[in-house]
Backbone as JSON, one array per atom type, in Angstrom:
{
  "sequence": "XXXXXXXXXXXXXXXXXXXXXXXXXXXXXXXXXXXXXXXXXXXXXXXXXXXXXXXXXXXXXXXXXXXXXXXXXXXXXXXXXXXXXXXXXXXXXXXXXXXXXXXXXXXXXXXXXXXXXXXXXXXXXXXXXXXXXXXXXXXXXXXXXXXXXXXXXXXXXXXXXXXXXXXXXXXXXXXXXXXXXXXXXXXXXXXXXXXXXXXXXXXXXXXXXXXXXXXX",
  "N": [[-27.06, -25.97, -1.97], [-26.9, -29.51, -0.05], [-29.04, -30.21, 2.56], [-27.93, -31.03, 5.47], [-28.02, -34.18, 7.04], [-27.04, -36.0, 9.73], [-25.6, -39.21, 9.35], [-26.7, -41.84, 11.05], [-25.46, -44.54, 13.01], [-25.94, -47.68, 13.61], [-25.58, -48.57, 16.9], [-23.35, -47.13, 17.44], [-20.58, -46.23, 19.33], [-17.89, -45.02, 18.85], [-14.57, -43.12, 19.04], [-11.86, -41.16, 18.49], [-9.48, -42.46, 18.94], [-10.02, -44.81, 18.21], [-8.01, -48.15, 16.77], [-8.16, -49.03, 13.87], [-9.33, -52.14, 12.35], [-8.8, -54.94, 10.34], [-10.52, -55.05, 7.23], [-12.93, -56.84, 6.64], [-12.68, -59.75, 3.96], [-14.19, -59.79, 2.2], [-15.49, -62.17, 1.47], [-17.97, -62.5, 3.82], [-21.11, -62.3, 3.64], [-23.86, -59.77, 2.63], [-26.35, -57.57, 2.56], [-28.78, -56.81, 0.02], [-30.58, -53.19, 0.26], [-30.51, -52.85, 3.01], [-27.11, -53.16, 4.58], [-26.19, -52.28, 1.96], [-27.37, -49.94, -0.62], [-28.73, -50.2, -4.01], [-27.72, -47.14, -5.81], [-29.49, -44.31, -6.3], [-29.25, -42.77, -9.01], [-27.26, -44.42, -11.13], [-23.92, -43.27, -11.21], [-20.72, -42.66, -12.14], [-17.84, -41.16, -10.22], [-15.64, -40.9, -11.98], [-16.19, -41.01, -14.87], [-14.67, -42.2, -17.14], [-12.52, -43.79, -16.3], [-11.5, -47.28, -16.37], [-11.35, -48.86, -13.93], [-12.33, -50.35, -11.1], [-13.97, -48.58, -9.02], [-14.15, -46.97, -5.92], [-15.71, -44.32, -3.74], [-15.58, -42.41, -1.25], [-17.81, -40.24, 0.65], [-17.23, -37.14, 1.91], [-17.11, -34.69, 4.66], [-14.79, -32.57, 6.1], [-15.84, -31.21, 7.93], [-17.18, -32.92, 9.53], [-17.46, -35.28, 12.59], [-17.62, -37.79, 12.76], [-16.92, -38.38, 9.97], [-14.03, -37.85, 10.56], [-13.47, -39.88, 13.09], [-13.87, -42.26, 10.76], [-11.13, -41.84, 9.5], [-8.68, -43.21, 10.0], [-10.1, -46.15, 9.36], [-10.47, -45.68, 7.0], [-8.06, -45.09, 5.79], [-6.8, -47.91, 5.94], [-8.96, -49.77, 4.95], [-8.08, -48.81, 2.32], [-5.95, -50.02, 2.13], [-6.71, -53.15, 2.04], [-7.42, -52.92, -0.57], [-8.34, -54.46, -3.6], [-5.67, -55.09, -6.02], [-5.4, -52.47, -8.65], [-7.78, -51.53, -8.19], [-9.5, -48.04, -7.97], [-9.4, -45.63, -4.95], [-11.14, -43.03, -4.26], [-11.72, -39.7, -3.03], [-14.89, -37.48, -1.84], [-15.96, -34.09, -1.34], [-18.45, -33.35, 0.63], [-20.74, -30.58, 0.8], [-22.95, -30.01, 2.23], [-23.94, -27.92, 3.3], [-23.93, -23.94, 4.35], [-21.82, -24.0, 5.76], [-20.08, -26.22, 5.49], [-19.33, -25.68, 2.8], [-16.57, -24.44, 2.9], [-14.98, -26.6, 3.85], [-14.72, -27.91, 1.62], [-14.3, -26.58, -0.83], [-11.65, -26.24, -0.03], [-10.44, -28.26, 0.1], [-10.71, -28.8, -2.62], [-8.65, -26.55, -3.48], [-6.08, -27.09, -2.06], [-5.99, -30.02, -3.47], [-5.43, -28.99, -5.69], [-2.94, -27.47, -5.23], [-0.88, -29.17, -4.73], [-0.84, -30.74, -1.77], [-3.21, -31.8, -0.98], [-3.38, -34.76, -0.21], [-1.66, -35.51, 1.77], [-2.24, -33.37, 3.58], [-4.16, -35.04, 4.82], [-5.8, -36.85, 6.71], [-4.4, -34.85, 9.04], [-5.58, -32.37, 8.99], [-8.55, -33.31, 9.52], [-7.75, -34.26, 12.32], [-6.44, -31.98, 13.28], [-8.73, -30.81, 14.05], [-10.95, -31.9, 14.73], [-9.17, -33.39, 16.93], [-7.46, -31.8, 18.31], [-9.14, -29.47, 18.57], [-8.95, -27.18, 16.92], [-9.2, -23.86, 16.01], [-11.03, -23.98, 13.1], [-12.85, -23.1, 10.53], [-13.45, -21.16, 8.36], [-12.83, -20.11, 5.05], [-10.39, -18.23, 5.28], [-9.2, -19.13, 7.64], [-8.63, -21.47, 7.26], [-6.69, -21.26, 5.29], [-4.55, -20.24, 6.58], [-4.01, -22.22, 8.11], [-3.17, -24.66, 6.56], [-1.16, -22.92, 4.99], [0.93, -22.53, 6.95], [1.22, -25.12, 8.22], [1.76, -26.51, 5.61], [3.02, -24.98, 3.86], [1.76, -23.91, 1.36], [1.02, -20.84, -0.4], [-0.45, -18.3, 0.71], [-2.55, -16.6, -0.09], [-2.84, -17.43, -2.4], [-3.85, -19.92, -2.56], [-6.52, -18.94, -1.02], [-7.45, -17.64, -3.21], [-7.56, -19.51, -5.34], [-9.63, -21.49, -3.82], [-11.65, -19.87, -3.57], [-12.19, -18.44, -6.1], [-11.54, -19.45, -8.32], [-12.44, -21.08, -11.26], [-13.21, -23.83, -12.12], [-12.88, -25.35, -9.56], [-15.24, -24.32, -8.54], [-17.17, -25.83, -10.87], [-16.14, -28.22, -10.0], [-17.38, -28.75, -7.5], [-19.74, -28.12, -7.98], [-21.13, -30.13, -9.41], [-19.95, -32.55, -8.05], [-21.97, -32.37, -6.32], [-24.32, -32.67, -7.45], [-23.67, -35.72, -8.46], [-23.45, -36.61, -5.85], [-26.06, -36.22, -4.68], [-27.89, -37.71, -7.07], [-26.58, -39.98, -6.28], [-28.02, -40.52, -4.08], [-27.59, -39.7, -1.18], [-27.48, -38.68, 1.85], [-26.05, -38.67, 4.14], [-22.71, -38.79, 6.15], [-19.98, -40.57, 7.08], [-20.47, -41.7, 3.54], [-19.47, -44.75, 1.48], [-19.39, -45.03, -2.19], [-19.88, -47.44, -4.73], [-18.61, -48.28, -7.63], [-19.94, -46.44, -8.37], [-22.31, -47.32, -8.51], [-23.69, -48.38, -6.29], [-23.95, -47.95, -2.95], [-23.2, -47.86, 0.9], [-25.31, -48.52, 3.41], [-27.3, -49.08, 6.05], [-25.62, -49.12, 8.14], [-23.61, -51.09, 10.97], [-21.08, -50.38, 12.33], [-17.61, -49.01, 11.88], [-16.0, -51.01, 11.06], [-17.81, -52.59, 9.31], [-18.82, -51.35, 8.15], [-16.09, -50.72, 5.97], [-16.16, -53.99, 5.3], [-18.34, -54.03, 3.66], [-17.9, -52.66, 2.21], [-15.62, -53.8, 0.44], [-16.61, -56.33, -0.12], [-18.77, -55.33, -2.07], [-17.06, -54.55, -4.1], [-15.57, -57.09, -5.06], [-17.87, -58.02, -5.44], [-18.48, -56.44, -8.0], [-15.73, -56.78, -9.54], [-16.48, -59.33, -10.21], [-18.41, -59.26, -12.18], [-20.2, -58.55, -11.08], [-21.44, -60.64, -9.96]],
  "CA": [[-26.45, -27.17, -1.41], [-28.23, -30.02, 0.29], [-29.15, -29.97, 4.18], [-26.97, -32.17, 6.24], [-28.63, -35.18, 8.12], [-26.3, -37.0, 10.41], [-25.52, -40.34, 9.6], [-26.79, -42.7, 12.39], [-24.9, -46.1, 13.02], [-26.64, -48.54, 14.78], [-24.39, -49.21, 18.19], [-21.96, -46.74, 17.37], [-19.33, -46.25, 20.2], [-16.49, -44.64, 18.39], [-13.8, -42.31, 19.4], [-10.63, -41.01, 17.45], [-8.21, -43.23, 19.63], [-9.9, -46.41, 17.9], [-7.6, -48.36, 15.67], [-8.64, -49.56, 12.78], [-9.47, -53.35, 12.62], [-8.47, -55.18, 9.39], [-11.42, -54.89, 6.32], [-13.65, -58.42, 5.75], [-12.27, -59.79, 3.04], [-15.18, -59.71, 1.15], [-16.46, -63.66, 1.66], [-18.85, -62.12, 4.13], [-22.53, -61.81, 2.58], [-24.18, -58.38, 3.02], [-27.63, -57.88, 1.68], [-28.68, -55.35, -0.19], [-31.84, -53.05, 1.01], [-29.81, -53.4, 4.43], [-26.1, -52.7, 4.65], [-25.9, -51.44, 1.28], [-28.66, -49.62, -1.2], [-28.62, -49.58, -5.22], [-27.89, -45.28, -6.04], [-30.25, -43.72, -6.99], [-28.68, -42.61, -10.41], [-25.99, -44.66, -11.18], [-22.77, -42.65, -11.97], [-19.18, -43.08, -11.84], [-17.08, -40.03, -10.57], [-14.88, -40.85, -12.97], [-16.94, -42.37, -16.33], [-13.18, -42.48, -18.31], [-11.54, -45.16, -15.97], [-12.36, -48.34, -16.5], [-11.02, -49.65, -12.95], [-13.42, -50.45, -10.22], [-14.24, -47.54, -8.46], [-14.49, -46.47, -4.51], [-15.88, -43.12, -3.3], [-16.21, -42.1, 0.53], [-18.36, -38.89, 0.26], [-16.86, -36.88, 3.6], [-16.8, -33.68, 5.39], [-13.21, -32.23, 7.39], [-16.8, -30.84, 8.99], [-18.09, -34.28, 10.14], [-17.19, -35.46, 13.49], [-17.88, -39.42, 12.18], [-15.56, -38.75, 8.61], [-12.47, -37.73, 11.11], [-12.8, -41.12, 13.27], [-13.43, -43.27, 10.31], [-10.03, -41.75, 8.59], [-8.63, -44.59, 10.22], [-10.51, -46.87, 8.95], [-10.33, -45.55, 5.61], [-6.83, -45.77, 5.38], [-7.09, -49.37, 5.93], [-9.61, -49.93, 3.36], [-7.47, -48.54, 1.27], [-4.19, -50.98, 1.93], [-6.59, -53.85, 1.6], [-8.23, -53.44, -2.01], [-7.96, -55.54, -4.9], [-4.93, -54.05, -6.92], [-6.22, -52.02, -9.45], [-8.96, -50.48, -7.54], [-9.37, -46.81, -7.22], [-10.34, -44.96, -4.4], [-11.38, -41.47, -4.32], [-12.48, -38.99, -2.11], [-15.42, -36.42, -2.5], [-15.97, -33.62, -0.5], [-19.6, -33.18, 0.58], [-21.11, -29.33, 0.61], [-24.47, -30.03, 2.34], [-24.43, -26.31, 4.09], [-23.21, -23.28, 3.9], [-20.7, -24.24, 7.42], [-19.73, -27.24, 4.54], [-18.61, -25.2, 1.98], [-14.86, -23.73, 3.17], [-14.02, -27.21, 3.47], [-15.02, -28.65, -0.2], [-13.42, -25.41, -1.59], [-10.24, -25.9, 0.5], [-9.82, -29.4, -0.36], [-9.62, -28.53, -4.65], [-7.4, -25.74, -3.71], [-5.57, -27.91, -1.64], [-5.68, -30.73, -3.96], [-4.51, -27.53, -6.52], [-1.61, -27.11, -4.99], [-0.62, -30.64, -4.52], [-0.84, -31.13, -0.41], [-4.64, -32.42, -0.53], [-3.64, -36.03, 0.13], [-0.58, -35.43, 2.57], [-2.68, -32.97, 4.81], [-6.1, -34.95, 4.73], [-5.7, -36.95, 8.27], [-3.63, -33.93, 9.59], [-6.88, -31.62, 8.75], [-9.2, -33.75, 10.57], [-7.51, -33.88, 13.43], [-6.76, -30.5, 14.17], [-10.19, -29.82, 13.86], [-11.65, -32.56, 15.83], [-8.39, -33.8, 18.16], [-6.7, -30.35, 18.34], [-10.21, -28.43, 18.51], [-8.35, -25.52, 16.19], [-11.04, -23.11, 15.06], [-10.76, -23.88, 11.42], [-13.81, -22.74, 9.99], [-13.94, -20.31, 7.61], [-11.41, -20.07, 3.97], [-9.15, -17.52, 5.82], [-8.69, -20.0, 8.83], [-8.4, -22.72, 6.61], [-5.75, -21.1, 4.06], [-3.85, -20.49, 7.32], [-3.44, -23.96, 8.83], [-2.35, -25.03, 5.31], [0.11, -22.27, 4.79], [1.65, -22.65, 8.41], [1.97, -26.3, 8.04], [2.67, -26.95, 4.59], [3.7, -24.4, 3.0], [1.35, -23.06, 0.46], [0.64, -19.35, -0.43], [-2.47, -18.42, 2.13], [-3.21, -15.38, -1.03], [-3.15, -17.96, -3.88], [-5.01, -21.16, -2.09], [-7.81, -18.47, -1.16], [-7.99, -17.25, -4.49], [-8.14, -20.77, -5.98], [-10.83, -21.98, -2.88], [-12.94, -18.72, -3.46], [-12.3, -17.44, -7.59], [-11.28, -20.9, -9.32], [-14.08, -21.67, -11.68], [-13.29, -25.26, -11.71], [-13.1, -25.62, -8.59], [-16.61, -24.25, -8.41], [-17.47, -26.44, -11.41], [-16.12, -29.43, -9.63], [-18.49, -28.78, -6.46], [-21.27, -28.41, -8.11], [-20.84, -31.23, -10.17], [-20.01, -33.34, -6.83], [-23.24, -32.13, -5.35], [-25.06, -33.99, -8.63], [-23.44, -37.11, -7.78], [-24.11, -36.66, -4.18], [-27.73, -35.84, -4.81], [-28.29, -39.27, -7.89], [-26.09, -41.18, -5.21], [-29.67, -40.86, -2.74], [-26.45, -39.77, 0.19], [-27.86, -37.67, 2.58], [-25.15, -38.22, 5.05], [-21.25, -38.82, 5.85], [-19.02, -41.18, 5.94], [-20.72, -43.2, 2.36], [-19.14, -45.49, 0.18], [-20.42, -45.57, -3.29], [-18.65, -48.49, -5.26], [-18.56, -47.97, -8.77], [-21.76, -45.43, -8.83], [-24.17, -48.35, -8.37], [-24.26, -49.04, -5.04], [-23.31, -46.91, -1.71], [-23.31, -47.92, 2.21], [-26.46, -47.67, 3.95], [-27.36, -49.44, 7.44], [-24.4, -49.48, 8.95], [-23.37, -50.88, 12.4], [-19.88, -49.51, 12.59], [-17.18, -48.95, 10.63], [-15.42, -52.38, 10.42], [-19.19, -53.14, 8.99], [-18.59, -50.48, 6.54], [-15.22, -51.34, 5.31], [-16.51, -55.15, 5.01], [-19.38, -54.3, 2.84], [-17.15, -52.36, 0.59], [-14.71, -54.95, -0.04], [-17.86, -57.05, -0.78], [-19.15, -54.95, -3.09], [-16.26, -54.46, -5.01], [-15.4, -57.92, -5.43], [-18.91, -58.09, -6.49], [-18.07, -55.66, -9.26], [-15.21, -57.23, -10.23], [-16.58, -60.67, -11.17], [-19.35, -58.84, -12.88], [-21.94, -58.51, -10.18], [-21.72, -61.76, -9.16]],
  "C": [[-27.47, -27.93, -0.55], [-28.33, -29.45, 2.16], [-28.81, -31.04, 4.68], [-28.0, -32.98, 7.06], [-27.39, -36.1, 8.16], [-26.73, -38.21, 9.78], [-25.32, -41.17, 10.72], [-26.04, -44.0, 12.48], [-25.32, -46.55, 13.79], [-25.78, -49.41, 15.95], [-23.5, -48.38, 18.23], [-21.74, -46.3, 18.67], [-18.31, -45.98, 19.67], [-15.96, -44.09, 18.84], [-13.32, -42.16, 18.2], [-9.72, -41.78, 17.77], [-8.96, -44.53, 19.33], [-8.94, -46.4, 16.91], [-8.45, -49.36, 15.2], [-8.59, -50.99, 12.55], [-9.13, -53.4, 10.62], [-9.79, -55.32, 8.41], [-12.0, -56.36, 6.61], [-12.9, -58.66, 5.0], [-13.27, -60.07, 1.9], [-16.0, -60.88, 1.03], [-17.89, -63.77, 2.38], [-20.14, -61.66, 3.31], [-23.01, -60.81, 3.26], [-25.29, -58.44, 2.28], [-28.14, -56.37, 1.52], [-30.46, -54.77, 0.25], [-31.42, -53.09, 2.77], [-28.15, -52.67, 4.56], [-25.64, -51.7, 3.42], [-27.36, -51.63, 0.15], [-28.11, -50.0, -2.72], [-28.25, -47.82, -5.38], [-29.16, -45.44, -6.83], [-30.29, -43.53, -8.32], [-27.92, -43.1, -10.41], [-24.8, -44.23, -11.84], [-21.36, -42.92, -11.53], [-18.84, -41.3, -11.43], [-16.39, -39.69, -11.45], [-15.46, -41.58, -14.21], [-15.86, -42.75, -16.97], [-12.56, -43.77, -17.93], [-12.33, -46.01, -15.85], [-12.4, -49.15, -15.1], [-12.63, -49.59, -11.78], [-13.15, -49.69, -9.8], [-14.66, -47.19, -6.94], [-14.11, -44.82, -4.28], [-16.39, -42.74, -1.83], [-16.74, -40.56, 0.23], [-17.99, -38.69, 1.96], [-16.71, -35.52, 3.79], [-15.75, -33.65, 6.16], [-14.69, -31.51, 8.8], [-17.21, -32.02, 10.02], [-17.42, -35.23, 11.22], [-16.64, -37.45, 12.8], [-16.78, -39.33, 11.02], [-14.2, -38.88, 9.93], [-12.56, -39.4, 12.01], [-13.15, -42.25, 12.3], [-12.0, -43.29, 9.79], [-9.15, -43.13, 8.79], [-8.34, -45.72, 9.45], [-10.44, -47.0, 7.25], [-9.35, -46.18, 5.07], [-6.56, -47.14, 5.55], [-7.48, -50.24, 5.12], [-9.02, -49.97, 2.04], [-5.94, -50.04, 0.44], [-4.91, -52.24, 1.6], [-7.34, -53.74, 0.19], [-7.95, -53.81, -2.77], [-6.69, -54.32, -5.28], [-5.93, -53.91, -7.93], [-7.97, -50.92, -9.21], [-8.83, -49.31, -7.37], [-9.9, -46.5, -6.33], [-10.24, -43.45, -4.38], [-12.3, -40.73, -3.13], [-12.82, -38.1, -2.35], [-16.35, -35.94, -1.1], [-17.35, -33.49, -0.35], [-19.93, -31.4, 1.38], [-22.56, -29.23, 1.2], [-25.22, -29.02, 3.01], [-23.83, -25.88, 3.41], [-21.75, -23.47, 4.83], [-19.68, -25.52, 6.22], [-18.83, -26.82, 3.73], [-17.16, -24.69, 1.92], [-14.28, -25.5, 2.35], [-14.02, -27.87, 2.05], [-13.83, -27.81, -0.86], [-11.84, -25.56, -0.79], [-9.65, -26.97, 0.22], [-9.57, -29.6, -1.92], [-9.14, -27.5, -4.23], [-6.14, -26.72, -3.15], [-4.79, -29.11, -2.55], [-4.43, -29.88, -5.5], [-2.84, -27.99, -6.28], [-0.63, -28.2, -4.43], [0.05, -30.76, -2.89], [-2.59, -31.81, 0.21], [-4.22, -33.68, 0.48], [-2.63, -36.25, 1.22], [-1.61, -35.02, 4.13], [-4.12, -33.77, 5.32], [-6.43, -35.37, 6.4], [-5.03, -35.83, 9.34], [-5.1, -32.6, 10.09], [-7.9, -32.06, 10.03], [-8.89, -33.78, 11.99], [-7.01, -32.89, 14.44], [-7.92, -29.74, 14.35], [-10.8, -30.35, 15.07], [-11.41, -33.15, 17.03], [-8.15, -32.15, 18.69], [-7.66, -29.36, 19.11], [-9.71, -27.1, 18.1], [-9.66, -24.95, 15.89], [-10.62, -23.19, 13.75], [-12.15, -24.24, 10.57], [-13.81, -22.44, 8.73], [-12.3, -20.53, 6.22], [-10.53, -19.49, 4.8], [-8.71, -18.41, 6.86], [-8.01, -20.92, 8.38], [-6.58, -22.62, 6.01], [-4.61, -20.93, 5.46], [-3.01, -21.22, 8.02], [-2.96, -24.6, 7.66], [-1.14, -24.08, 4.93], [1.33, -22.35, 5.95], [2.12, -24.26, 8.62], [2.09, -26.78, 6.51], [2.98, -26.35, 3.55], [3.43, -23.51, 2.22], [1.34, -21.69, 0.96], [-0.78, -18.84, 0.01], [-2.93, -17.18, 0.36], [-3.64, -16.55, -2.26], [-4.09, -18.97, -3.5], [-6.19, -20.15, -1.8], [-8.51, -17.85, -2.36], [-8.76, -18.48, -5.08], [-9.59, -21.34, -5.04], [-11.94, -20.91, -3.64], [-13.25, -18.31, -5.18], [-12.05, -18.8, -8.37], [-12.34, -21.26, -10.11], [-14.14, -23.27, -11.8], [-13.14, -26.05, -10.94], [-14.87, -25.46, -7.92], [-17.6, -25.11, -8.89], [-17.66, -27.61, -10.46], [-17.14, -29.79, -8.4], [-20.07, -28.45, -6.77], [-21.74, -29.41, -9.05], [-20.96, -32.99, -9.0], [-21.36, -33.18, -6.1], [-24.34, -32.77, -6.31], [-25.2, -34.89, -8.42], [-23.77, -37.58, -6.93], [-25.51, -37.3, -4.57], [-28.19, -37.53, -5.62], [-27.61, -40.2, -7.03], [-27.24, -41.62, -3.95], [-28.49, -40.54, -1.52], [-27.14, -38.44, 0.68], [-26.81, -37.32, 4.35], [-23.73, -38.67, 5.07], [-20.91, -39.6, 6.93], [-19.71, -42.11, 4.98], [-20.11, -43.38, 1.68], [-20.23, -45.88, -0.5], [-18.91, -46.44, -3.96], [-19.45, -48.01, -6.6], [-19.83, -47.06, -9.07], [-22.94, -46.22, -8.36], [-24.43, -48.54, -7.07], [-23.09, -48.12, -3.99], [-23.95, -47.84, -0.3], [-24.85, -47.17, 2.74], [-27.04, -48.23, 5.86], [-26.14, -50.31, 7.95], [-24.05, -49.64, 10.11], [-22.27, -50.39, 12.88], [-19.03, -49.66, 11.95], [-16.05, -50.26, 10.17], [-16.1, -52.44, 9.36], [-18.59, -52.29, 7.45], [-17.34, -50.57, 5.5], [-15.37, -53.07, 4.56], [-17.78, -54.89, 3.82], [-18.99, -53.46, 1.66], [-15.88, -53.28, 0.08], [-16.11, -55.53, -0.43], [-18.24, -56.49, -2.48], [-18.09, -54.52, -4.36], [-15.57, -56.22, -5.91], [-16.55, -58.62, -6.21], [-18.5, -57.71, -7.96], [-17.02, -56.0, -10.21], [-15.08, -59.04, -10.81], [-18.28, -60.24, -11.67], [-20.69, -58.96, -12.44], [-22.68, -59.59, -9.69], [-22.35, -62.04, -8.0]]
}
């Protein structure tokens, strides 16, 4: 797996008790070499769907993913209809790895997308110790329900769950992302000097509206 380097934001001042300011709407110009890069390799997570594509690569480890969640969710309410977004877990240790593996069991057992802000903030509001799979499969069985024996099976023995993380660590890697929270928009292009995360929600609306008048 890779080796984690913090993502720096230039000015950042965040907390968890910010709310979330409304996206750009994309009219804003952003330049690329600057707010946002080309990838490295350009890939889709998904090559099958044809829809425009948004990926936040994030750690439940990463102090910065838990207060953009936020922001995310925001992002989310304003994007074109038709847009997907997706979220992919990043593995860049071994301290990394529980949560990747806990989020496809998770997603497994259909409570990924229910618990995802819930997660973060018992980790980083709460300060729970939720480290390790057994900690993990705990705070998911205690609040929602699953089987702590079967989610650690699936986290730890699942081969396509294994598949899927080392598959994600590909993407990662041809995405040039060396840290967390990035948006890649359709494979081609990911978040890169970012001043905070309005900034970063505004330059993915951009770039998607790029994408959908054909790179205009």
């Amino acid at each position: 797996m890779f080796k984690r380097l913090s993502l720096l934001f230039v000015g950042l001042a965040l907390t968890a008790a910010c709310s979330a300011r409304p996206a750009d709407d994309g009219t804003a110009t952003y330049t690329e070499g600057q707010q946002y890069v080309a990838t490295t390799t350009p890939q889709r997570f998904d090559p099958k769907d044809g829809k425009v594509e948004v990926v936040e690569v994030f750690s439940y480890g990463c102090i910065h993913c838990a207060h953009y969640e936020s922001y995310a969710e925001a992002l989310q309410k304003q994007l074109p209809k038709g847009v997907t977004f997706r979220v992919v877990p990043a593995a860049f240790n071994d301290a990394w790895l529980p949560y990747a593996q806990a989020y496809y069991a998770a997603q497994k057992l259909g409570v990924a997308q229910k618990a995802h802000a819930a997660l973060f903030k018992a980790i980083h509001t709460d300060h729970y110790p939720i480290h390790t799979i057994d900690e993990l499969a705990d705070w998911y069985a205690t609040n929602y329900g699953v089987d702590k024996a079967k989610f650690v099976a699936l986290a730890t023995k699942d081969d396509g769950i294994r598949q899927r993380i080392l598959a994600d660590g590909k993407l990662i890697q041809g995405w040039g992302i060396d840290g967390t929270p990035t948006l890649v928009v359709n494979g081609k292009y990911r978040s890169a000097q970012i001043k905070d995360f309005d900034e970063l929600n505004g330059v993915t609306i951009y770039l998607v509206n790029k994408e959908l008048t054909g790179g205009k």
